[in-house]
Short mmCIF file of C-alpha atoms in Angstrom, two decimals:
data_model
loop_
_atom_site.label_atom_id
_atom_site.label_comp_id
_atom_site.label_asym_id
_atom_site.label_seq_id
_atom_site.Cartn_x
_atom_site.Cartn_y
_atom_site.Cartn_z
CA MET O 15 110.55 -0.01 20.05
CA ILE O 16 111.35 2.47 22.80
CA HIS O 17 109.74 5.92 22.75
CA LEU O 18 112.03 8.13 24.77
CA ILE O 19 111.15 11.78 25.36
CA LYS O 20 112.60 14.60 27.43
CA VAL O 21 110.23 16.38 29.82
CA PHE O 22 110.71 19.78 31.45
CA TYR O 23 108.73 21.29 34.34
CA PHE O 24 108.64 25.00 35.08
CA ALA O 25 107.69 27.47 37.82
CA ARG O 26 105.24 26.13 40.40
CA LEU O 27 105.43 22.61 38.91
CA LYS O 28 109.19 22.50 39.16
CA GLU O 29 109.02 23.58 42.79
CA SER O 30 106.34 21.06 43.73
CA LEU O 31 108.16 18.16 42.04
CA ASN O 32 111.53 19.43 43.20
CA TYR O 33 113.17 18.80 39.86
CA SER O 34 113.03 20.38 36.46
CA THR O 35 113.70 17.72 33.85
CA GLU O 36 113.70 13.97 33.26
CA ASP O 37 113.78 11.43 30.46
CA ILE O 38 110.60 9.39 30.18
CA GLU O 39 110.02 6.18 28.27
CA LEU O 40 106.49 6.46 26.92
CA PRO O 41 104.21 3.44 27.50
CA VAL O 42 102.64 2.26 24.24
CA ASN O 43 99.21 3.61 25.20
CA VAL O 44 100.55 7.16 25.79
CA LYS O 45 100.41 9.06 22.52
CA THR O 46 99.02 12.51 23.41
CA ILE O 47 99.63 15.26 25.96
CA ALA O 48 96.35 14.33 27.70
CA GLN O 49 97.46 10.69 27.98
CA LEU O 50 100.86 11.72 29.30
CA LYS O 51 99.18 13.83 31.98
CA VAL O 52 97.11 10.81 33.09
CA HIS O 53 100.28 8.71 33.11
CA LEU O 54 102.11 11.26 35.28
CA ALA O 55 99.13 11.67 37.62
CA GLU O 56 99.43 7.96 38.49
CA ARG O 57 102.86 8.50 40.03
CA GLY O 58 101.55 9.56 43.45
CA GLU O 59 99.79 12.25 45.42
CA THR O 60 101.89 15.27 44.36
CA TRP O 61 101.64 14.19 40.72
CA ALA O 62 97.92 13.51 40.92
CA ASP O 63 97.46 16.94 42.45
CA LEU O 64 99.33 18.62 39.57
CA PHE O 65 98.26 16.51 36.59
CA GLY O 66 94.93 15.09 37.76
CA GLY O 67 92.97 17.79 36.01
CA GLN O 68 92.20 20.12 38.92
CA GLN O 69 94.93 22.57 37.99
CA SER O 70 95.41 24.52 34.81
CA ILE O 71 98.56 23.13 33.19
CA ARG O 72 99.81 24.19 29.78
CA ALA O 73 102.06 22.10 27.58
CA ALA O 74 104.62 22.64 24.83
CA ILE O 75 106.19 20.20 22.39
CA ASN O 76 109.54 21.18 20.89
CA HIS O 77 109.17 24.79 22.09
CA GLY O 78 105.67 25.33 20.68
CA LEU O 79 102.48 25.64 22.75
CA VAL O 80 100.14 22.68 22.16
CA ASP O 81 96.69 21.48 23.18
CA ASN O 82 95.81 18.35 25.14
CA ASP O 83 95.26 16.30 21.99
CA ALA O 84 98.69 17.03 20.50
CA ILE O 85 100.61 13.87 19.46
CA ILE O 86 103.95 13.15 21.15
CA ASN O 87 106.67 11.59 19.03
CA SER O 88 109.81 9.79 20.06
CA GLY O 89 112.63 12.25 20.75
CA ASP O 90 110.29 15.17 21.46
CA GLU O 91 111.00 17.79 24.10
CA VAL O 92 107.81 18.11 26.14
CA ALA O 93 107.26 20.83 28.74
CA PHE O 94 104.57 21.37 31.39
CA PHE O 95 103.99 24.68 33.13
CA PRO O 96 101.34 26.92 34.72
CA PRO O 97 99.62 29.67 32.69
CA VAL O 98 102.27 32.24 31.84
CA THR O 99 102.63 35.60 33.59
CA GLY O 100 105.25 37.62 31.73
CA GLY O 101 105.17 41.16 30.42
CA MET D 27 113.36 35.99 10.35
CA VAL D 28 115.52 33.94 12.71
CA HIS D 29 114.60 35.44 16.09
CA MET D 30 115.36 38.86 14.68
CA GLY D 31 114.18 41.65 16.94
CA VAL D 32 113.87 39.43 20.04
CA ARG D 33 116.09 39.56 23.12
CA VAL D 34 115.73 37.81 26.47
CA GLN D 35 118.25 39.08 29.00
CA THR D 36 119.00 39.71 32.66
CA GLU D 37 120.55 43.13 31.91
CA ASP D 38 118.55 46.35 31.77
CA PHE D 39 117.85 48.01 28.41
CA ASP D 40 118.14 51.58 27.13
CA VAL D 41 114.73 52.52 25.76
CA GLY D 42 115.91 55.79 24.22
CA ALA D 43 118.78 54.16 22.36
CA GLU D 44 116.49 51.41 21.05
CA ILE D 45 113.81 53.82 19.81
CA THR D 46 116.35 56.10 18.16
CA ALA D 47 118.22 53.25 16.46
CA MET D 48 114.99 51.85 15.04
CA ARG D 49 113.68 55.28 14.00
CA LEU D 50 116.87 56.19 12.15
CA SER D 51 117.08 52.82 10.38
CA SER D 52 114.71 54.04 7.62
CA ALA D 53 113.47 57.40 6.33
CA ASN D 54 110.23 55.61 5.46
CA ILE D 55 109.39 55.34 9.16
CA GLY D 56 106.89 57.97 10.29
CA ALA D 57 105.86 56.49 13.64
CA VAL D 58 107.53 54.54 16.43
CA VAL D 59 105.30 53.29 19.23
CA SER D 60 106.96 51.86 22.32
CA PHE D 61 105.68 50.02 25.34
CA VAL D 62 107.78 49.92 28.52
CA GLY D 63 106.60 47.75 31.40
CA GLN D 64 107.93 48.41 34.86
CA VAL D 65 107.65 46.36 38.04
CA ARG D 66 105.01 47.87 40.32
CA ASP D 67 105.47 48.02 44.07
CA LEU D 68 101.96 46.68 44.61
CA ASN D 69 100.18 43.60 43.21
CA ASP D 70 96.83 42.18 44.33
CA GLY D 71 96.92 44.56 47.28
CA ASP D 72 100.29 43.44 48.63
CA ASN D 73 103.59 45.29 48.65
CA VAL D 74 106.10 43.68 46.32
CA ASP D 75 109.72 43.81 47.54
CA SER D 76 111.18 42.00 44.56
CA MET D 77 110.31 39.43 41.94
CA PHE D 78 112.00 36.65 40.06
CA LEU D 79 111.22 36.04 36.42
CA GLU D 80 111.68 32.45 35.29
CA HIS D 81 111.45 31.49 31.64
CA TYR D 82 111.89 28.56 29.26
CA PRO D 83 115.12 29.19 27.33
CA GLY D 84 114.75 28.28 23.69
CA MET D 85 110.97 28.33 23.69
CA THR D 86 110.84 31.95 24.90
CA GLU D 87 112.80 33.31 21.96
CA LYS D 88 110.79 31.18 19.53
CA ALA D 89 107.45 32.27 21.01
CA LEU D 90 108.38 35.96 20.86
CA ALA D 91 109.69 35.67 17.29
CA GLU D 92 106.41 33.98 16.28
CA ILE D 93 104.40 36.81 17.83
CA ILE D 94 106.35 39.34 15.75
CA ALA D 95 105.99 37.20 12.62
CA GLN D 96 102.20 37.03 13.07
CA VAL D 97 101.97 40.77 13.59
CA LYS D 98 104.02 41.41 10.45
CA VAL D 99 101.50 39.43 8.42
CA ARG D 100 98.62 41.54 9.65
CA TRP D 101 100.05 45.07 9.63
CA SER D 102 102.50 46.85 7.38
CA ILE D 103 105.45 47.11 9.73
CA THR D 104 108.93 48.38 8.97
CA ASP D 105 110.50 46.97 12.13
CA ALA D 106 109.63 45.49 15.51
CA LEU D 107 111.57 44.58 18.63
CA ILE D 108 110.83 42.76 21.88
CA VAL D 109 113.25 42.91 24.81
CA HIS D 110 112.21 40.96 27.91
CA ARG D 111 114.18 40.72 31.11
CA VAL D 112 114.46 37.62 33.28
CA GLY D 113 115.91 36.93 36.73
CA GLU D 114 115.68 39.12 39.82
CA LEU D 115 113.84 42.45 39.47
CA LYS D 116 112.89 45.19 41.93
CA PRO D 117 109.95 47.63 41.87
CA GLN D 118 110.47 50.29 39.19
CA ASP D 119 112.88 48.10 37.25
CA GLN D 120 112.08 47.91 33.57
CA ILE D 121 110.74 44.46 32.68
CA VAL D 122 109.74 44.54 29.01
CA LEU D 123 110.14 46.75 25.95
CA VAL D 124 108.12 46.43 22.74
CA LEU D 125 108.86 48.71 19.78
CA VAL D 126 107.04 48.93 16.47
CA ALA D 127 108.00 51.24 13.61
CA THR D 128 105.65 51.94 10.70
CA ALA D 129 104.96 54.52 8.02
CA HIS D 130 101.60 55.45 9.59
CA ARG D 131 100.68 55.76 13.24
CA GLN D 132 97.58 53.58 13.60
CA GLU D 133 99.39 50.44 12.49
CA ALA D 134 102.17 51.05 15.02
CA PHE D 135 99.70 51.44 17.90
CA GLU D 136 97.70 48.36 16.98
CA ALA D 137 100.68 46.12 16.30
CA CYS D 138 102.44 47.14 19.52
CA GLU D 139 99.36 46.48 21.63
CA CYS D 140 98.74 43.18 19.83
CA ILE D 141 102.31 42.06 20.56
CA MET D 142 101.89 42.87 24.26
CA ASP D 143 98.56 41.03 24.46
CA HIS D 144 100.04 37.90 22.89
CA LEU D 145 103.21 38.15 24.97
CA LYS D 146 101.05 38.04 28.10
CA THR D 147 99.46 34.70 27.16
CA ASP D 148 101.83 32.94 24.75
CA ALA D 149 105.39 33.55 25.98
CA PRO D 150 106.76 31.23 28.70
CA PHE D 151 107.56 33.63 31.53
CA TRP D 152 106.54 33.14 35.15
CA LYS D 153 106.74 35.73 37.91
CA LYS D 154 107.43 34.88 41.54
CA GLU D 155 106.96 37.75 43.96
CA GLN D 156 108.49 38.44 47.34
CA THR D 157 105.79 40.22 49.36
CA GLN D 158 105.30 40.97 53.05
CA HIS D 159 103.50 37.60 53.23
CA GLY D 160 106.39 35.66 51.68
CA LEU D 161 107.10 34.24 48.25
CA ARG D 162 104.25 33.55 45.82
CA TRP D 163 103.78 32.73 42.17
CA VAL D 164 101.78 35.33 40.30
CA GLU D 165 98.51 33.93 38.97
CA ALA D 166 97.60 34.42 35.32
CA LYS D 167 94.73 36.83 34.69
CA THR D 168 91.65 35.96 32.67
CA SER D 169 91.69 39.59 31.51
CA ASP D 170 94.91 38.80 29.64
CA GLU D 171 93.21 35.91 27.83
CA ASP D 172 90.36 38.25 26.95
CA ALA D 173 92.76 40.90 25.65
CA ARG D 174 94.44 38.37 23.41
CA HIS D 175 91.16 37.15 21.96
CA ARG D 176 90.18 40.68 20.91
CA TRP D 177 92.61 40.40 18.01
CA LYS D 178 91.00 37.21 16.71
CA SER D 179 87.47 38.54 16.22
CA THR D 180 88.57 41.21 13.78
CA THR D 181 90.93 39.18 11.60
CA MET K 26 96.36 71.48 35.24
CA VAL K 27 97.87 74.68 33.85
CA HIS K 28 99.43 73.40 30.62
CA MET K 29 101.19 70.73 32.62
CA GLY K 30 102.80 68.09 30.43
CA VAL K 31 102.73 70.20 27.25
CA ARG K 32 105.75 71.67 25.50
CA VAL K 33 106.02 73.40 22.11
CA GLN K 34 109.62 73.98 21.12
CA THR K 35 112.09 74.34 18.26
CA GLU K 36 114.70 72.18 20.05
CA ASP K 37 114.86 68.42 19.72
CA PHE K 38 113.77 66.20 22.63
CA ASP K 39 115.31 63.19 24.36
CA VAL K 40 112.71 60.42 24.22
CA GLY K 41 114.64 58.07 26.52
CA ALA K 42 115.07 60.72 29.22
CA GLU K 43 111.38 61.66 29.04
CA ILE K 44 110.15 58.06 29.29
CA THR K 45 112.50 57.26 32.17
CA ALA K 46 111.64 60.42 34.11
CA MET K 47 107.92 59.70 33.81
CA ARG K 48 108.31 56.00 34.61
CA LEU K 49 110.32 56.67 37.77
CA SER K 50 107.93 59.39 38.99
CA SER K 51 105.63 56.77 40.57
CA ALA K 52 105.94 53.13 41.64
CA ASN K 53 102.26 52.78 40.77
CA ILE K 54 103.11 53.05 37.07
CA GLY K 55 103.16 49.68 35.32
CA ALA K 56 103.08 50.82 31.70
CA VAL K 57 104.48 53.70 29.68
CA VAL K 58 103.40 53.94 26.05
CA SER K 59 105.20 56.41 23.82
CA PHE K 60 104.60 57.69 20.33
CA VAL K 61 107.45 59.30 18.39
CA GLY K 62 106.71 60.88 15.03
CA GLN K 63 109.52 61.49 12.61
CA VAL K 64 109.61 63.52 9.40
CA ARG K 65 109.45 61.15 6.43
CA ASP K 66 111.50 61.77 3.29
CA LEU K 67 108.45 61.14 1.12
CA ASN K 68 104.94 62.64 1.20
CA ASP K 69 102.21 62.22 -1.44
CA GLY K 70 104.79 60.67 -3.75
CA ASP K 71 107.27 63.55 -3.63
CA ASN K 72 110.67 63.73 -1.97
CA VAL K 73 110.66 66.08 0.99
CA ASP K 74 113.89 68.02 1.50
CA SER K 75 112.72 69.92 4.57
CA MET K 76 109.58 71.27 6.17
CA PHE K 77 108.55 74.25 8.23
CA LEU K 78 106.07 73.86 11.06
CA GLU K 79 104.04 76.96 11.81
CA HIS K 80 101.77 77.15 14.85
CA TYR K 81 99.55 79.52 16.79
CA PRO K 82 101.42 80.43 19.98
CA GLY K 83 99.09 80.51 22.95
CA MET K 84 96.35 78.48 21.31
CA THR K 85 98.68 75.56 20.63
CA GLU K 86 99.56 75.04 24.29
CA LYS K 87 95.92 75.44 25.30
CA ALA K 88 94.68 72.96 22.68
CA LEU K 89 97.25 70.34 23.69
CA ALA K 90 96.49 70.78 27.39
CA GLU K 91 92.79 70.35 26.66
CA ILE K 92 93.45 67.12 24.77
CA ILE K 93 95.31 65.74 27.78
CA ALA K 94 92.58 66.94 30.14
CA GLN K 95 89.90 65.16 28.09
CA VAL K 96 91.92 61.95 27.99
CA LYS K 97 92.41 62.08 31.77
CA VAL K 98 88.65 62.15 32.24
CA ARG K 99 88.17 59.03 30.16
CA TRP K 100 91.07 56.83 31.26
CA SER K 101 92.82 56.31 34.57
CA ILE K 102 96.14 57.96 33.78
CA THR K 103 99.02 58.63 36.14
CA ASP K 104 100.79 61.06 33.81
CA ALA K 105 100.84 62.28 30.21
CA LEU K 106 103.14 64.47 28.16
CA ILE K 107 103.04 66.04 24.70
CA VAL K 108 106.16 67.58 23.16
CA HIS K 109 105.71 69.09 19.69
CA ARG K 110 108.41 70.75 17.68
CA VAL K 111 107.94 73.80 15.46
CA GLY K 112 110.12 75.60 12.93
CA GLU K 113 112.43 74.05 10.37
CA LEU K 114 112.68 70.24 10.31
CA LYS K 115 114.50 67.76 8.06
CA PRO K 116 113.61 64.17 7.14
CA GLN K 117 114.23 61.84 10.10
CA ASP K 118 114.01 64.69 12.59
CA GLN K 119 111.73 63.94 15.51
CA ILE K 120 108.56 66.01 15.26
CA VAL K 121 106.27 64.92 18.10
CA LEU K 122 106.40 62.88 21.30
CA VAL K 123 103.38 61.65 23.24
CA LEU K 124 103.83 59.74 26.49
CA VAL K 125 101.18 58.17 28.69
CA ALA K 126 101.86 56.35 31.97
CA THR K 127 99.25 54.15 33.63
CA ALA K 128 98.94 51.27 36.06
CA HIS K 129 97.65 48.92 33.34
CA ARG K 130 98.72 48.66 29.72
CA GLN K 131 95.46 48.88 27.77
CA GLU K 132 94.65 52.35 29.12
CA ALA K 133 98.10 53.63 28.16
CA PHE K 134 97.76 52.38 24.56
CA GLU K 135 94.25 53.79 24.11
CA ALA K 136 94.97 57.15 25.72
CA CYS K 137 98.20 57.65 23.75
CA GLU K 138 96.49 56.87 20.44
CA CYS K 139 93.53 59.08 21.34
CA ILE K 140 95.88 61.99 22.10
CA MET K 141 97.59 61.58 18.71
CA ASP K 142 94.26 61.40 16.86
CA HIS K 143 93.03 64.60 18.50
CA LEU K 144 96.37 66.35 18.04
CA LYS K 145 96.09 65.72 14.29
CA THR K 146 92.76 67.58 14.03
CA ASP K 147 92.53 69.98 16.98
CA ALA K 148 95.98 71.49 17.50
CA PRO K 149 96.94 74.54 15.39
CA PHE K 150 100.01 73.31 13.51
CA TRP K 151 100.58 73.68 9.78
CA LYS K 152 103.28 71.97 7.73
CA LYS K 153 104.90 73.54 4.70
CA GLU K 154 107.12 71.20 2.70
CA GLN K 155 110.08 71.89 0.45
CA THR K 156 109.91 69.24 -2.29
CA GLN K 157 111.54 68.83 -5.70
CA HIS K 158 108.53 70.76 -7.07
CA GLY K 159 108.98 73.70 -4.69
CA LEU K 160 107.24 74.82 -1.50
CA ARG K 161 103.74 73.58 -0.69
CA TRP K 162 101.38 73.53 2.27
CA VAL K 163 100.47 70.03 3.41
CA GLU K 164 96.77 69.32 2.99
CA ALA K 165 94.78 67.95 5.93
CA LYS K 166 93.68 64.33 5.56
CA THR K 167 90.10 63.17 5.92
CA SER K 168 91.53 59.97 7.42
CA ASP K 169 92.66 62.07 10.38
CA GLU K 170 89.13 63.37 10.89
CA ASP K 171 87.87 59.80 10.73
CA ALA K 172 90.47 58.63 13.26
CA ARG K 173 89.40 61.34 15.69
CA HIS K 174 85.73 60.47 15.40
CA ARG K 175 86.41 56.85 16.35
CA TRP K 176 86.78 57.97 19.96
CA LYS K 177 83.38 59.62 20.03
CA SER K 178 81.28 56.61 19.07
CA THR K 179 82.45 54.59 22.06
CA THR K 180 82.18 57.22 24.80
CA MET H 30 79.61 101.67 20.90
CA ILE H 31 82.68 100.33 19.08
CA HIS H 32 83.27 96.59 18.85
CA LEU H 33 86.98 96.18 18.30
CA ILE H 34 88.52 92.74 17.84
CA LYS H 35 91.96 91.40 17.00
CA VAL H 36 92.19 88.99 14.05
CA PHE H 37 95.03 86.61 13.23
CA TYR H 38 95.61 84.70 10.00
CA PHE H 39 97.81 81.62 9.75
CA ALA H 40 99.61 79.44 7.21
CA ARG H 41 98.21 79.63 3.66
CA LEU H 42 95.86 82.49 4.63
CA LYS H 43 98.67 84.58 6.04
CA GLU H 44 100.68 84.08 2.86
CA SER H 45 97.80 84.93 0.53
CA LEU H 46 96.90 88.08 2.48
CA ASN H 47 100.52 88.96 3.07
CA TYR H 48 99.95 89.89 6.67
CA SER H 49 99.20 87.99 9.85
CA THR H 50 97.18 90.24 12.13
CA GLU H 51 94.96 93.32 12.20
CA ASP H 52 92.47 95.12 14.41
CA ILE H 53 88.94 95.14 13.03
CA GLU H 54 86.01 97.27 14.08
CA LEU H 55 82.99 95.00 13.78
CA PRO H 56 79.96 96.42 11.92
CA VAL H 57 76.79 96.15 14.00
CA ASN H 58 75.41 93.37 11.80
CA VAL H 59 78.49 91.16 12.29
CA LYS H 60 77.98 89.03 15.38
CA THR H 61 79.15 85.52 14.42
CA ILE H 62 82.12 83.87 12.74
CA ALA H 63 79.97 83.19 9.65
CA GLN H 64 79.02 86.87 9.43
CA LEU H 65 82.64 87.95 9.89
CA LYS H 66 83.65 85.66 7.00
CA VAL H 67 81.04 87.26 4.75
CA HIS H 68 82.26 90.69 5.85
CA LEU H 69 85.89 89.80 5.03
CA ALA H 70 84.94 88.24 1.68
CA GLU H 71 83.58 91.61 0.59
CA ARG H 72 87.05 93.17 0.78
CA GLY H 73 88.11 92.04 -2.70
CA GLU H 74 89.11 89.15 -4.89
CA THR H 75 91.76 87.56 -2.65
CA TRP H 76 89.44 87.85 0.34
CA ALA H 77 86.45 86.48 -1.55
CA ASP H 78 88.58 83.58 -2.68
CA LEU H 79 89.58 82.75 0.89
CA PHE H 80 86.41 83.54 2.83
CA GLY H 81 83.71 83.16 0.18
CA GLY H 82 82.93 79.62 1.21
CA GLN H 83 84.86 77.69 -1.42
CA GLN H 84 87.75 76.92 0.89
CA SER H 85 87.77 75.08 4.18
CA ILE H 86 88.64 77.67 6.80
CA ARG H 87 88.63 76.98 10.52
CA ALA H 88 88.22 79.60 13.21
CA ALA H 89 89.20 80.12 16.83
CA ILE H 90 88.02 82.64 19.39
CA ASN H 91 90.34 83.38 22.31
CA HIS H 92 92.48 80.31 21.53
CA GLY H 93 89.59 77.84 21.34
CA LEU H 94 88.31 76.19 18.13
CA VAL H 95 84.79 77.37 17.28
CA ASP H 96 82.06 76.74 14.71
CA ASN H 97 80.61 79.17 12.21
CA ASP H 98 77.77 80.18 14.53
CA ALA H 99 80.03 81.17 17.43
CA ILE H 100 79.35 84.65 18.80
CA ILE H 101 82.14 87.25 18.65
CA ASN H 102 82.41 89.70 21.53
CA SER H 103 84.21 92.99 21.76
CA GLY H 104 87.87 92.50 22.64
CA ASP H 105 87.98 88.91 21.37
CA GLU H 106 91.02 87.43 19.67
CA VAL H 107 89.74 85.78 16.50
CA ALA H 108 91.87 83.56 14.27
CA PHE H 109 91.33 82.05 10.82
CA PHE H 110 93.39 79.20 9.41
CA PRO H 111 93.31 76.15 7.12
CA PRO H 112 92.62 72.65 8.51
CA VAL H 113 95.55 71.75 10.77
CA THR H 114 98.33 69.35 9.79
CA GLY H 115 100.51 68.76 12.84
CA GLY H 116 101.75 65.56 14.43
#
């Protein structure tokens, strides 16, 4: 069974990665936001720098802010971004 | 409430027209409190020439609508509106408008301030400034997190 | 400050023009909080057809200017304005406008609310209502005294 | 020596008394707002009703709110009125 999700990156993350969205097939051991971050951090230096835990990264699932232990389901829209600075 | 009272737009807004429309919508309204944010020409000691406001379409509207919904549970509010601009802005451009209309003044003040505090931490906007030192992303402030948490302790 | 930022008048006011003029007066301003009071069609359970606002010319302007002066001591405020109408008013007429402009939002909210709380107890205005039961003077509320005293305990 | 002051009445007081201002020559024993109230209450039934202590009456001297123990000086503008209800 394939767990496909859509991932968006915003602001500083988008600039560092040089793209804003991708489809990701979740490995079977990746079920939470925290696990997805670890998975992404393994992609290389830029990714490790962003998702390795040194930087404050917030996440949303299907347009709602979530914590690190939030469960990701197949078909979800996941987003990663820096702390927000609106207003 | 399906995103009622929430607008995310590149265009400017007319604060007087918004206040008056809300005020006249009900003779039960005794107080309208408004917050207008404007882009300052100085941030963290540097001159700001312009800024770009990025956001997360879809989530932004949902986050703002949820902030209003939460505030409506806590205070007796006749109406509320959030207008937030995105895209390129210059110093002294209007950036955000929050309006709250109530029968009695204290509720309007508290609800309006509570909306702004939550907007600062929960709505997916990011500012990038053009200063004399080049482009930079604005860093989130811990004081904004603190301001938001004020509203929890008294619920 | 010789009664700067204080107006007592029978004419209506333009809230949008006032906010915009204050906002554009300085690029250091990041926040403008406004309070608009409107005449409600109901008070103490009775329909209000109209009201007359009496005041004490000379003392009114002085009292309002003193309220602003006190608030300027406590918070870092770029500008503040009080406009209060007197004379005959109908339901949904604007009755009072308070504006406060600051660099940071929390000060604007607090100062604006503090001005309103003091205005309710310290400025010589008296409302006489025309209701279905005839003319009557509006009684002062103890809740207004309480609201004013809030600001003392934390100074 | 004559101590002349100007007195104003507002709102409900003005209506009950049917006039809004008068010049008063202060008796020598009237030096404070409290003493002036007692003095006015002695004028008759309407005055006793207003200034006899049953009703909440506020006072100002020269356009500033004052307490009952405030001293009145010759030439002062004194005002009496009900608790205010603006805003």
